[in-house]
Amino acid sequence: MDTNIGTGSSEPFILGVLDLVPRLNGAAAEEALQQSVSLAQHAEAWGYTRYWTSEHHDMEELASASPEVLLSHIGARTATIQLGSGAVLLPHYSPLKVAESFRLLAALYPGRIELGLGRAPGGGPHATMALSGNYLQHVSKLPESLAALTELLEDRYSYEEHRVTARPIPELPVSLWMLGTNVKSAEFAARYGMGYVFGQFMSDADGTEAVKRYRDGFTPSKTMNEPQVMVAVSAMCAETEEEARDWSLEMADRRRQSGQDAPALHAGEKESNSSTGGQINIEKGEGADEARKHFAGTAPQIWEQFGQVSKRLATNQFLVVTAGPDYERRLASYRLLAEFGKNMVK
């Protein structure tokens, strides 16, 4: 198995956690949040580089409405792992408020805070309107919001010709990233000198064009001198391929039953087949485009898939999202991936 990045470097893969804070098996919000703390603590102990958490609104199955609040709590219960948002949905908010919130986090947890931004609504139409009014109007002004946020984080923002500073000012700056699934988000990241996270688990594209556009158009900023790319992938790892597929299909069935519009695995792929190398087709369609959205298998199989993505997009950085089907098996999936990675670099 090739464990190097696509550029030929011998650098090992850098794995992070992307936690949607799911309420698995009808768990209360309190339980889901405690499980997120546990996941972050275990991830830190297992050698994961970062823990990011998402923002969603009025979604019954998720307990992740405010990343900055959860990150503050988790920061106090961990010591070294990077903490980030995946993502703060900037069209809903004032850039000043976002800058202040994450600078406060950066002052509390120096050198550990990463601000990931997104431009999706993060909820249904009524929740979106209740949160910030006319979302389409706000998202059309995203370039101005991104410019303002960048200026605030670089201490060069003015409002009506008066200097405005996002305080407190941390000694170590906030790392700034843009999450997306298409060329538009990649162009925003490049224009404002941010890192780019390609959301493969949400995209029908393979990311090649978006990442190329990002690297070609990248403009250095005070917080990032050269382009950096991460890939967010969905993975379910188990001791055997059959177990991983069964767990994934179990989650797919639950999503279908609850009417969630989320990637679900094709029931016809339940039978184990070692030639698939850990990829499974998705309920909404078959073929390479849909199979890219979810990896399921043993740790060697999934790391092989990481290697293919790494070659295609020339990066060694991954964010891994794993849904369930329960908290114990979610932890087991992350543990198996980490243990295999450590064995590979020994």
Short mmCIF file of C-alpha atoms in Angstrom, two decimals:
data_model
loop_
_atom_site.label_atom_id
_atom_site.label_comp_id
_atom_site.label_asym_id
_atom_site.label_seq_id
_atom_site.Cartn_x
_atom_site.Cartn_y
_atom_site.Cartn_z
CA MET A 1 0.00 0.00 0.00
CA ASP A 2 1.35 3.44 -0.97
CA THR A 3 1.26 5.64 2.12
CA ASN A 4 2.84 8.76 0.62
CA ILE A 5 1.11 11.81 -0.72
CA GLY A 6 0.63 12.30 -4.42
CA THR A 7 3.57 14.67 -4.81
CA GLY A 8 5.98 11.85 -3.95
CA SER A 9 6.65 13.08 -0.43
CA SER A 10 7.29 10.58 2.33
CA GLU A 11 5.16 12.56 4.77
CA PRO A 12 2.62 10.41 6.65
CA PHE A 13 -1.06 11.18 6.47
CA ILE A 14 -2.38 13.71 8.96
CA LEU A 15 -5.80 12.65 10.24
CA GLY A 16 -8.39 14.80 11.96
CA VAL A 17 -11.93 14.28 13.22
CA LEU A 18 -14.98 16.04 11.81
CA ASP A 19 -17.79 15.57 14.34
CA LEU A 20 -21.40 16.33 13.39
CA VAL A 21 -22.43 15.60 17.00
CA PRO A 22 -25.05 12.99 16.08
CA ARG A 23 -27.78 11.92 18.49
CA LEU A 24 -27.29 8.22 17.86
CA ASN A 25 -30.07 5.79 18.78
CA GLY A 26 -32.26 8.61 20.09
CA ALA A 27 -29.69 9.80 22.61
CA ALA A 28 -30.46 13.03 24.44
CA ALA A 29 -28.55 16.12 23.41
CA GLU A 30 -26.66 15.96 26.70
CA GLU A 31 -25.44 12.46 25.92
CA ALA A 32 -24.46 13.39 22.35
CA LEU A 33 -22.37 16.29 23.62
CA GLN A 34 -20.65 14.19 26.27
CA GLN A 35 -19.84 11.64 23.58
CA SER A 36 -18.28 14.43 21.51
CA VAL A 37 -16.04 15.33 24.44
CA SER A 38 -15.08 11.67 24.75
CA LEU A 39 -14.36 11.45 21.02
CA ALA A 40 -12.09 14.50 21.16
CA GLN A 41 -10.21 13.13 24.17
CA HIS A 42 -9.74 9.73 22.57
CA ALA A 43 -8.73 11.30 19.26
CA GLU A 44 -6.06 13.32 21.05
CA ALA A 45 -4.74 10.21 22.80
CA TRP A 46 -4.72 8.22 19.53
CA GLY A 47 -2.71 10.85 17.67
CA TYR A 48 -5.32 12.68 15.61
CA THR A 49 -4.11 16.19 14.80
CA ARG A 50 -7.38 18.09 14.95
CA TYR A 51 -10.99 17.93 16.14
CA TRP A 52 -13.50 19.99 14.16
CA THR A 53 -17.24 20.24 14.74
CA SER A 54 -20.06 21.37 12.50
CA GLU A 55 -22.91 23.89 12.54
CA HIS A 56 -26.48 22.77 11.84
CA HIS A 57 -29.83 24.30 12.76
CA ASP A 58 -33.13 22.68 13.72
CA MET A 59 -31.92 19.21 12.75
CA GLU A 60 -33.37 16.75 15.23
CA GLU A 61 -30.65 14.16 14.74
CA LEU A 62 -27.74 16.58 15.38
CA ALA A 63 -26.69 18.62 18.44
CA SER A 64 -24.21 20.97 16.81
CA ALA A 65 -25.77 24.42 16.47
CA SER A 66 -22.86 26.45 17.89
CA PRO A 67 -19.32 25.21 17.15
CA GLU A 68 -17.60 27.93 19.17
CA VAL A 69 -19.46 26.99 22.36
CA LEU A 70 -18.68 23.29 22.03
CA LEU A 71 -15.05 23.98 21.13
CA SER A 72 -14.63 26.08 24.27
CA HIS A 73 -15.93 23.22 26.37
CA ILE A 74 -13.76 20.61 24.63
CA GLY A 75 -10.71 22.85 24.78
CA ALA A 76 -10.90 22.80 28.57
CA ARG A 77 -10.95 19.00 28.54
CA THR A 78 -8.10 18.41 26.08
CA ALA A 79 -4.51 19.61 25.98
CA THR A 80 -2.94 19.63 22.52
CA ILE A 81 -5.37 18.71 19.75
CA GLN A 82 -6.22 21.48 17.26
CA LEU A 83 -9.82 22.72 17.59
CA GLY A 84 -11.83 23.94 14.63
CA SER A 85 -15.22 24.65 13.13
CA GLY A 86 -16.38 22.67 10.16
CA ALA A 87 -17.91 25.07 9.52
CA VAL A 88 -19.17 28.41 10.81
CA LEU A 89 -21.75 29.46 8.23
CA LEU A 90 -20.59 33.01 7.63
CA PRO A 91 -23.56 34.31 5.59
CA HIS A 92 -25.65 34.20 8.77
CA TYR A 93 -23.32 36.33 10.90
CA SER A 94 -21.44 39.57 11.35
CA PRO A 95 -17.75 39.09 10.49
CA LEU A 96 -16.83 41.08 13.60
CA LYS A 97 -18.75 38.72 15.88
CA VAL A 98 -17.14 35.67 14.28
CA ALA A 99 -13.67 37.20 14.56
CA GLU A 100 -14.22 38.12 18.22
CA SER A 101 -15.54 34.67 19.14
CA PHE A 102 -12.64 32.80 17.59
CA ARG A 103 -10.02 35.23 18.81
CA LEU A 104 -11.39 34.66 22.29
CA LEU A 105 -11.00 30.93 21.76
CA ALA A 106 -7.46 31.50 20.45
CA ALA A 107 -6.60 33.44 23.59
CA LEU A 108 -8.01 30.65 25.77
CA TYR A 109 -6.26 27.88 23.82
CA PRO A 110 -3.15 29.43 22.23
CA GLY A 111 -2.04 27.96 18.93
CA ARG A 112 -4.90 25.47 18.77
CA ILE A 113 -7.78 27.30 17.07
CA GLU A 114 -8.78 26.86 13.42
CA LEU A 115 -11.71 28.77 11.95
CA GLY A 116 -13.38 26.84 9.16
CA LEU A 117 -15.98 28.75 7.16
CA GLY A 118 -18.86 27.57 5.00
CA ARG A 119 -21.52 29.18 2.84
CA ALA A 120 -24.37 26.67 3.17
CA PRO A 121 -27.58 27.53 5.06
CA GLY A 122 -27.10 24.67 7.56
CA GLY A 123 -30.80 23.95 7.99
CA GLY A 124 -34.22 23.99 6.42
CA PRO A 125 -35.78 27.13 4.92
CA HIS A 126 -37.77 28.14 7.99
CA ALA A 127 -34.87 27.70 10.38
CA THR A 128 -32.65 29.62 7.97
CA MET A 129 -35.09 32.53 7.79
CA ALA A 130 -35.52 32.52 11.56
CA LEU A 131 -31.75 32.64 12.03
CA SER A 132 -30.79 35.48 9.73
CA GLY A 133 -33.61 36.48 7.41
CA ASN A 134 -32.94 36.50 3.67
CA TYR A 135 -30.20 33.93 3.27
CA LEU A 136 -29.83 34.36 -0.49
CA GLN A 137 -29.24 38.06 0.01
CA HIS A 138 -26.65 37.34 2.67
CA VAL A 139 -24.81 34.70 0.63
CA SER A 140 -24.62 37.09 -2.32
CA LYS A 141 -22.58 39.38 -0.07
CA LEU A 142 -20.19 36.62 1.00
CA PRO A 143 -17.18 38.13 -0.81
CA GLU A 144 -17.58 41.32 1.26
CA SER A 145 -18.00 39.29 4.45
CA LEU A 146 -14.89 37.23 3.72
CA ALA A 147 -12.89 40.37 2.98
CA ALA A 148 -14.07 41.96 6.23
CA LEU A 149 -13.31 38.85 8.27
CA THR A 150 -9.83 38.58 6.77
CA GLU A 151 -9.14 42.24 7.52
CA LEU A 152 -10.38 41.83 11.09
CA LEU A 153 -8.10 38.86 11.70
CA GLU A 154 -5.18 40.86 10.27
CA ASP A 155 -6.00 44.01 12.30
CA ARG A 156 -6.58 46.24 9.29
CA TYR A 157 -10.36 46.62 9.23
CA SER A 158 -12.13 49.98 9.17
CA TYR A 159 -15.81 50.90 9.33
CA GLU A 160 -16.76 54.31 7.97
CA GLU A 161 -13.08 55.24 8.05
CA HIS A 162 -12.74 54.34 11.73
CA ARG A 163 -10.48 51.48 12.77
CA VAL A 164 -12.35 48.57 14.40
CA THR A 165 -10.42 45.81 16.14
CA ALA A 166 -11.65 42.31 16.94
CA ARG A 167 -10.65 41.79 20.56
CA PRO A 168 -9.10 40.11 22.40
CA ILE A 169 -6.00 39.92 20.21
CA PRO A 170 -4.34 36.52 20.78
CA GLU A 171 -0.59 36.14 20.65
CA LEU A 172 -0.94 33.26 18.17
CA PRO A 173 -3.32 33.90 15.26
CA VAL A 174 -6.43 31.96 14.26
CA SER A 175 -5.89 29.63 11.30
CA LEU A 176 -8.46 30.35 8.57
CA TRP A 177 -10.01 27.73 6.26
CA MET A 178 -12.83 27.52 3.72
CA LEU A 179 -14.92 24.35 3.40
CA GLY A 180 -16.73 23.54 0.19
CA THR A 181 -17.60 21.06 -2.52
CA ASN A 182 -17.11 23.04 -5.71
CA VAL A 183 -14.97 25.53 -7.60
CA LYS A 184 -16.71 28.58 -6.11
CA SER A 185 -15.62 27.83 -2.54
CA ALA A 186 -12.13 26.99 -3.78
CA GLU A 187 -11.88 30.36 -5.51
CA PHE A 188 -12.94 32.16 -2.33
CA ALA A 189 -10.29 30.30 -0.33
CA ALA A 190 -7.63 31.17 -2.89
CA ARG A 191 -8.60 34.84 -3.13
CA TYR A 192 -8.43 35.45 0.61
CA GLY A 193 -5.39 33.31 1.39
CA MET A 194 -7.19 30.60 3.37
CA GLY A 195 -6.69 26.87 3.57
CA TYR A 196 -9.17 24.83 1.54
CA VAL A 197 -11.12 21.79 2.75
CA PHE A 198 -12.74 19.80 -0.04
CA GLY A 199 -15.86 18.05 1.30
CA GLN A 200 -15.60 14.82 -0.67
CA PHE A 201 -18.25 13.09 1.44
CA MET A 202 -20.80 15.70 0.30
CA SER A 203 -19.72 16.16 -3.32
CA ASP A 204 -20.49 14.46 -6.63
CA ALA A 205 -17.19 15.80 -8.01
CA ASP A 206 -13.78 14.27 -7.31
CA GLY A 207 -12.27 17.60 -6.25
CA THR A 208 -9.59 17.72 -8.93
CA GLU A 209 -10.79 20.91 -10.61
CA ALA A 210 -11.65 22.69 -7.36
CA VAL A 211 -8.26 21.96 -5.79
CA LYS A 212 -6.42 22.94 -8.99
CA ARG A 213 -8.33 26.21 -9.15
CA TYR A 214 -7.49 26.85 -5.50
CA ARG A 215 -3.77 26.21 -5.88
CA ASP A 216 -3.48 28.15 -9.15
CA GLY A 217 -5.27 31.19 -7.75
CA PHE A 218 -3.88 31.24 -4.21
CA THR A 219 -2.88 34.64 -2.84
CA PRO A 220 -0.70 34.49 0.31
CA SER A 221 -2.08 36.13 3.45
CA LYS A 222 -0.67 37.01 6.84
CA THR A 223 -2.02 33.77 8.28
CA MET A 224 -1.11 31.42 5.39
CA ASN A 225 1.93 31.76 3.12
CA GLU A 226 1.17 28.91 0.75
CA PRO A 227 -1.88 26.86 -0.23
CA GLN A 228 -2.97 24.08 2.11
CA VAL A 229 -5.53 21.43 1.21
CA MET A 230 -7.48 19.03 3.40
CA VAL A 231 -10.06 16.48 2.29
CA ALA A 232 -13.12 15.63 4.39
CA VAL A 233 -14.11 11.98 3.92
CA SER A 234 -16.74 9.68 5.36
CA ALA A 235 -15.36 6.41 6.68
CA MET A 236 -16.51 3.40 8.65
CA CYS A 237 -13.71 1.11 9.81
CA ALA A 238 -14.08 -2.29 11.49
CA GLU A 239 -12.07 -5.44 12.18
CA THR A 240 -13.59 -7.05 9.07
CA GLU A 241 -14.92 -5.68 5.81
CA GLU A 242 -18.26 -7.41 6.42
CA GLU A 243 -18.68 -5.67 9.78
CA ALA A 244 -17.88 -2.27 8.32
CA ARG A 245 -20.38 -2.79 5.51
CA ASP A 246 -23.08 -4.01 7.89
CA TRP A 247 -22.56 -1.00 10.16
CA SER A 248 -22.70 1.36 7.19
CA LEU A 249 -25.83 -0.24 5.82
CA GLU A 250 -27.43 -0.06 9.25
CA MET A 251 -26.85 3.71 9.26
CA ALA A 252 -28.15 3.96 5.71
CA ASP A 253 -31.38 2.23 6.71
CA ARG A 254 -31.84 4.62 9.63
CA ARG A 255 -31.34 7.64 7.39
CA ARG A 256 -33.88 6.36 4.92
CA GLN A 257 -36.40 5.66 7.67
CA SER A 258 -35.98 9.12 9.13
CA GLY A 259 -36.23 10.77 5.72
CA GLN A 260 -32.83 12.41 5.96
CA ASP A 261 -31.39 13.73 2.74
CA ALA A 262 -27.92 12.38 3.45
CA PRO A 263 -25.66 9.86 1.71
CA ALA A 264 -26.84 6.32 2.40
CA LEU A 265 -25.30 3.08 1.26
CA HIS A 266 -26.74 0.85 -1.42
CA ALA A 267 -28.31 -2.27 0.09
CA GLY A 268 -27.29 -4.29 -2.95
CA GLU A 269 -23.65 -3.89 -1.92
CA LYS A 270 -24.05 -5.62 1.44
CA GLU A 271 -22.19 -8.75 0.41
CA SER A 272 -18.48 -8.65 1.14
CA ASN A 273 -16.25 -8.32 -1.91
CA SER A 274 -12.56 -7.78 -1.31
CA SER A 275 -12.09 -6.37 -4.80
CA THR A 276 -13.97 -3.22 -3.85
CA GLY A 277 -11.08 -2.04 -1.68
CA GLY A 278 -13.32 -0.53 0.95
CA GLN A 279 -15.64 1.50 -1.29
CA ILE A 280 -19.42 1.14 -1.23
CA ASN A 281 -22.06 2.57 -3.51
CA ILE A 282 -24.50 5.10 -2.12
CA GLU A 283 -28.27 4.85 -1.91
CA LYS A 284 -28.87 7.88 -4.14
CA GLY A 285 -27.00 6.37 -7.05
CA GLU A 286 -24.32 3.97 -8.12
CA GLY A 287 -20.96 4.41 -9.78
CA ALA A 288 -17.72 6.18 -9.05
CA ASP A 289 -19.21 9.59 -8.24
CA GLU A 290 -21.41 8.26 -5.45
CA ALA A 291 -18.95 5.63 -4.22
CA ARG A 292 -16.44 8.39 -3.48
CA LYS A 293 -18.68 9.70 -0.70
CA HIS A 294 -18.15 6.85 1.76
CA PHE A 295 -15.41 4.35 2.55
CA ALA A 296 -16.20 1.19 4.50
CA GLY A 297 -13.85 -1.65 5.28
CA THR A 298 -10.84 -2.66 7.29
CA ALA A 299 -8.17 -0.14 8.20
CA PRO A 300 -5.82 -1.26 5.38
CA GLN A 301 -8.64 -0.90 2.85
CA ILE A 302 -9.59 2.56 4.02
CA TRP A 303 -5.98 3.73 4.15
CA GLU A 304 -5.65 2.50 0.57
CA GLN A 305 -8.56 4.76 -0.33
CA PHE A 306 -6.84 7.62 1.48
CA GLY A 307 -3.80 6.92 -0.68
CA GLN A 308 -5.84 7.19 -3.88
CA VAL A 309 -7.37 10.49 -2.78
CA SER A 310 -3.93 11.70 -1.70
CA LYS A 311 -2.47 11.01 -5.13
CA ARG A 312 -5.38 12.65 -6.93
CA LEU A 313 -5.39 15.84 -4.85
CA ALA A 314 -1.72 15.93 -3.73
CA THR A 315 -2.42 16.30 -0.03
CA ASN A 316 -1.71 14.28 3.09
CA GLN A 317 -4.35 15.93 5.30
CA PHE A 318 -7.74 14.35 5.97
CA LEU A 319 -10.77 15.08 8.13
CA VAL A 320 -12.71 11.90 8.89
CA VAL A 321 -16.43 11.91 9.65
CA THR A 322 -17.96 8.73 11.09
CA ALA A 323 -21.61 8.60 12.04
CA GLY A 324 -22.17 5.43 14.03
CA PRO A 325 -24.26 3.26 14.24
CA ASP A 326 -23.63 3.71 17.96
CA TYR A 327 -21.05 5.61 19.99
CA GLU A 328 -19.01 2.53 20.85
CA ARG A 329 -18.61 1.48 17.25
CA ARG A 330 -17.94 5.08 16.18
CA LEU A 331 -15.02 5.21 18.62
CA ALA A 332 -13.82 1.81 17.45
CA SER A 333 -13.72 3.02 13.84
CA TYR A 334 -11.54 6.01 14.71
CA ARG A 335 -9.30 3.86 16.93
CA LEU A 336 -8.67 1.24 14.25
CA LEU A 337 -7.73 3.87 11.67
CA ALA A 338 -5.32 5.53 14.09
CA GLU A 339 -3.70 2.26 15.21
CA PHE A 340 -3.09 1.17 11.63
CA GLY A 341 -1.57 4.55 10.79
CA LYS A 342 0.82 4.34 13.72
CA ASN A 343 1.91 0.86 12.70
CA MET A 344 2.61 2.06 9.17
CA VAL A 345 5.06 4.73 10.25
CA LYS A 346 6.99 2.57 12.72
#
